[in-house]
Coordinates of C-alpha atoms in Angstrom, one line a residue:
M1 CA -1.5 -43.0 9.8
Q2 CA -5.2 -42.2 10.0
A3 CA -4.5 -39.4 12.4
A4 CA -2.0 -37.8 10.0
V5 CA -4.5 -38.0 7.2
K6 CA -7.2 -36.4 9.4
A7 CA -4.8 -33.7 10.4
R8 CA -4.0 -32.9 6.7
L9 CA -7.7 -32.8 5.9
S10 CA -8.4 -30.5 8.8
V11 CA -5.9 -27.9 7.7
P12 CA -7.8 -25.0 6.2
H13 CA -6.8 -24.2 2.6
S14 CA -6.0 -20.6 1.6
P15 CA -8.9 -19.4 -0.5
T16 CA -8.2 -18.4 -4.1
P17 CA -8.3 -14.6 -4.3
Q18 CA -11.5 -13.5 -5.9
A19 CA -12.8 -10.1 -6.8
A20 CA -16.4 -9.1 -6.2
P21 CA -18.6 -9.2 -9.4
S22 CA -18.8 -5.4 -9.5
I23 CA -15.1 -4.9 -8.9
S24 CA -14.4 -7.6 -11.6
L25 CA -16.4 -5.7 -14.2
V26 CA -14.7 -2.4 -13.3
M27 CA -11.2 -4.0 -13.5
I28 CA -12.0 -5.6 -16.8
F29 CA -13.2 -2.2 -18.1
L30 CA -10.1 -0.6 -16.6
N31 CA -7.8 -3.0 -18.3
F32 CA -9.6 -2.6 -21.7
T33 CA -9.5 1.2 -21.7
T34 CA -6.0 1.4 -20.4
T35 CA -4.6 -0.9 -23.1
I36 CA -6.4 1.1 -25.7
S37 CA -4.9 4.3 -24.3
L38 CA -1.4 2.8 -24.2
A39 CA -1.5 1.5 -27.8
F40 CA -3.3 4.5 -29.3
P41 CA -0.6 7.3 -29.2
F42 CA 2.2 5.1 -30.6
Y43 CA 0.3 4.3 -33.7
T44 CA -1.1 7.8 -34.2
S45 CA 2.4 9.0 -34.3
Y46 CA 3.1 7.1 -37.5
V47 CA 0.4 9.3 -39.2
A48 CA 1.6 12.5 -37.5
L49 CA 5.3 12.1 -38.5
P50 CA 5.1 14.1 -41.8
R51 CA 3.3 17.0 -40.0
M52 CA 5.8 16.9 -37.2
M53 CA 8.7 17.1 -39.7
V54 CA 7.3 20.3 -41.2
D55 CA 6.4 22.0 -37.9
M56 CA 9.6 21.0 -36.1
S57 CA 11.9 21.5 -39.2
A58 CA 13.3 18.0 -38.6
D59 CA 14.8 15.6 -41.1
L60 CA 13.8 12.0 -41.5
D61 CA 16.6 10.5 -39.4
T62 CA 15.7 12.8 -36.5
I63 CA 12.0 12.5 -36.6
Q64 CA 12.2 8.7 -36.3
W65 CA 13.5 9.1 -32.8
V66 CA 10.0 10.1 -31.7
L67 CA 9.0 6.5 -32.2
T68 CA 12.4 4.9 -31.4
A69 CA 12.8 6.7 -28.1
F70 CA 9.3 5.7 -27.0
A71 CA 10.0 2.0 -27.9
M72 CA 13.4 2.0 -26.2
A73 CA 12.1 3.5 -23.0
Q74 CA 9.3 1.0 -22.9
T75 CA 11.6 -2.0 -23.5
V76 CA 14.2 -0.9 -20.9
M77 CA 11.6 -0.4 -18.1
M78 CA 9.8 -3.8 -18.5
P79 CA 12.5 -5.9 -16.8
M80 CA 12.5 -3.5 -13.8
V81 CA 8.8 -4.0 -13.0
G82 CA 9.3 -7.0 -10.7
W83 CA 11.9 -5.2 -8.6
L84 CA 9.9 -1.9 -8.5
T85 CA 6.7 -3.8 -7.5
G86 CA 8.5 -5.4 -4.6
L87 CA 9.7 -1.9 -3.6
M88 CA 6.5 0.1 -4.0
G89 CA 3.7 -2.3 -4.4
H90 CA 1.3 -2.9 -7.3
R91 CA -1.1 -0.1 -6.6
R92 CA 1.5 2.7 -6.1
L93 CA 3.6 1.7 -9.1
Y94 CA 0.5 1.3 -11.4
L95 CA -0.9 4.7 -10.4
G96 CA 2.5 6.3 -10.8
S97 CA 3.0 4.8 -14.3
V98 CA -0.5 6.0 -15.4
V99 CA 0.5 9.5 -14.2
L100 CA 3.8 9.3 -16.1
F101 CA 2.0 8.2 -19.3
C102 CA -0.6 11.0 -19.1
V103 CA 2.0 13.7 -18.2
G104 CA 4.2 12.5 -21.1
S105 CA 1.3 12.6 -23.5
V106 CA 0.3 16.1 -22.6
L107 CA 3.9 17.4 -22.7
S108 CA 4.4 15.7 -26.1
G109 CA 1.4 17.7 -27.4
L110 CA 3.0 20.9 -25.9
A111 CA 6.5 20.2 -27.3
W112 CA 8.3 23.2 -28.7
S113 CA 11.2 21.4 -30.4
I114 CA 12.1 18.0 -31.7
A115 CA 14.4 17.5 -28.7
S116 CA 11.7 18.2 -26.2
L117 CA 9.3 15.9 -28.1
I118 CA 11.7 13.1 -28.0
A119 CA 12.3 13.6 -24.3
F120 CA 8.6 13.6 -23.5
Q121 CA 8.1 10.5 -25.6
V122 CA 10.7 8.8 -23.4
L123 CA 8.6 9.8 -20.4
S124 CA 5.5 8.3 -21.9
G125 CA 7.5 5.2 -22.9
I126 CA 8.6 4.7 -19.2
G127 CA 4.9 4.8 -18.1
V128 CA 3.8 2.3 -20.8
G129 CA 6.8 0.0 -20.1
L130 CA 5.8 -0.1 -16.4
M131 CA 2.1 -0.6 -17.0
Q132 CA 2.1 -3.2 -19.7
P133 CA 3.5 -6.2 -17.6
M134 CA 1.7 -5.0 -14.5
I135 CA -1.7 -5.3 -16.1
M136 CA -1.1 -9.1 -16.5
A137 CA 0.2 -9.4 -13.0
I138 CA -2.8 -7.5 -11.5
I139 CA -5.3 -9.7 -13.5
Y140 CA -3.5 -12.8 -12.3
Q141 CA -3.8 -11.8 -8.6
M142 CA -7.3 -10.3 -8.7
F143 CA -9.2 -12.9 -10.7
P144 CA -9.7 -16.6 -9.9
P145 CA -8.5 -19.1 -12.5
S146 CA -12.0 -19.4 -14.0
Q147 CA -12.1 -15.7 -14.8
R148 CA -8.4 -15.0 -15.8
G149 CA -8.9 -16.1 -19.4
L150 CA -11.8 -13.7 -19.9
A151 CA -10.0 -10.8 -18.3
M152 CA -6.8 -11.4 -20.2
G153 CA -8.7 -11.8 -23.5
L154 CA -10.4 -8.5 -23.0
S155 CA -7.1 -6.9 -22.2
M156 CA -5.6 -8.3 -25.4
I157 CA -8.6 -6.9 -27.4
G158 CA -7.6 -3.5 -26.1
W159 CA -4.1 -4.0 -27.6
S160 CA -5.8 -4.8 -30.9
V161 CA -8.3 -2.0 -30.9
G162 CA -5.7 0.6 -30.3
P163 CA -3.6 -0.1 -33.4
A164 CA -6.8 -0.5 -35.4
I165 CA -8.4 2.9 -34.6
G166 CA -5.2 4.8 -33.9
P167 CA -4.2 5.7 -37.5
L168 CA -7.8 6.4 -38.5
L169 CA -8.6 8.6 -35.6
G170 CA -5.2 10.2 -35.7
G171 CA -5.6 11.1 -39.3
Y172 CA -9.0 12.6 -38.6
L173 CA -7.8 14.6 -35.7
M174 CA -4.9 16.0 -37.7
E175 CA -7.2 17.1 -40.5
V176 CA -9.6 18.8 -38.1
F177 CA -7.0 20.1 -35.6
N178 CA -3.3 19.4 -35.8
W179 CA -0.8 16.7 -34.9
R180 CA -0.7 17.7 -31.3
S181 CA -4.2 16.5 -30.8
A182 CA -3.0 12.9 -31.6
F183 CA -1.2 13.0 -28.2
Y184 CA -4.0 14.6 -26.3
A185 CA -6.6 12.1 -27.5
A186 CA -5.2 9.3 -25.2
V187 CA -5.2 11.5 -22.1
P188 CA -9.0 11.2 -21.2
L189 CA -8.7 7.4 -21.3
G190 CA -5.6 7.6 -19.1
V191 CA -7.3 9.9 -16.6
A192 CA -10.4 7.5 -16.5
G193 CA -8.0 4.6 -15.9
F194 CA -6.3 6.5 -13.1
I195 CA -9.6 7.4 -11.3
C196 CA -10.9 3.8 -11.6
S197 CA -7.6 2.5 -10.3
L198 CA -7.6 5.0 -7.4
L199 CA -11.1 3.9 -6.4
F200 CA -11.2 0.2 -7.1
L201 CA -7.6 -1.2 -7.3
P202 CA -6.8 -2.9 -3.9
H203 CA -3.5 -3.2 -2.3
L204 CA -2.2 -6.5 -3.6
P205 CA 0.5 -8.6 -1.9
R206 CA 4.0 -7.7 -2.9
P207 CA 6.3 -10.3 -4.4
P208 CA 9.1 -11.4 -2.0
R209 CA 12.3 -9.3 -2.3
K210 CA 15.5 -11.3 -2.6
V211 CA 18.4 -10.2 -0.4

């Protein structure tokens, strides 16, 4: 009996995954800026819809698909994140989703018709739908339990800041430039998030794939 207890105590426990302090700060900043960039274009689109209707010669029913297509693509992709993560890994999938979001935002600003704008919004929605659940998964794996609450809280602040400043900044950009700038504004934050992820996001263990 005593030998069994000693054997159990002698078995080394697997350490809780912890990120270095500098990496932790970078990842918290990355999650904060990424969530702002994800939430920003969707809410600026609300302000830009009247200008889009005029420039694209679209009616109200058609222009609403700019928002609906984005939301539908985002919702459809979320349940696929677990399977895609097991197939590609967190790092590759996250970097690819950031690229999809940035490319979709740039192409949305360059759209030449309402159909192309809706299609490019679907592309952006796919990127956002992949990133949104992955941010929580990456935080859970990179931070120890004592730091997860802080990291997730700052990430949620980003989702609140985006809707708060999105309509204000979007209205200002349209007054100074045009509605296309509302899509371009999120690209610098997305590029910064991609560079930080490329440099600091480690290869995290993949979830087990079910046969």
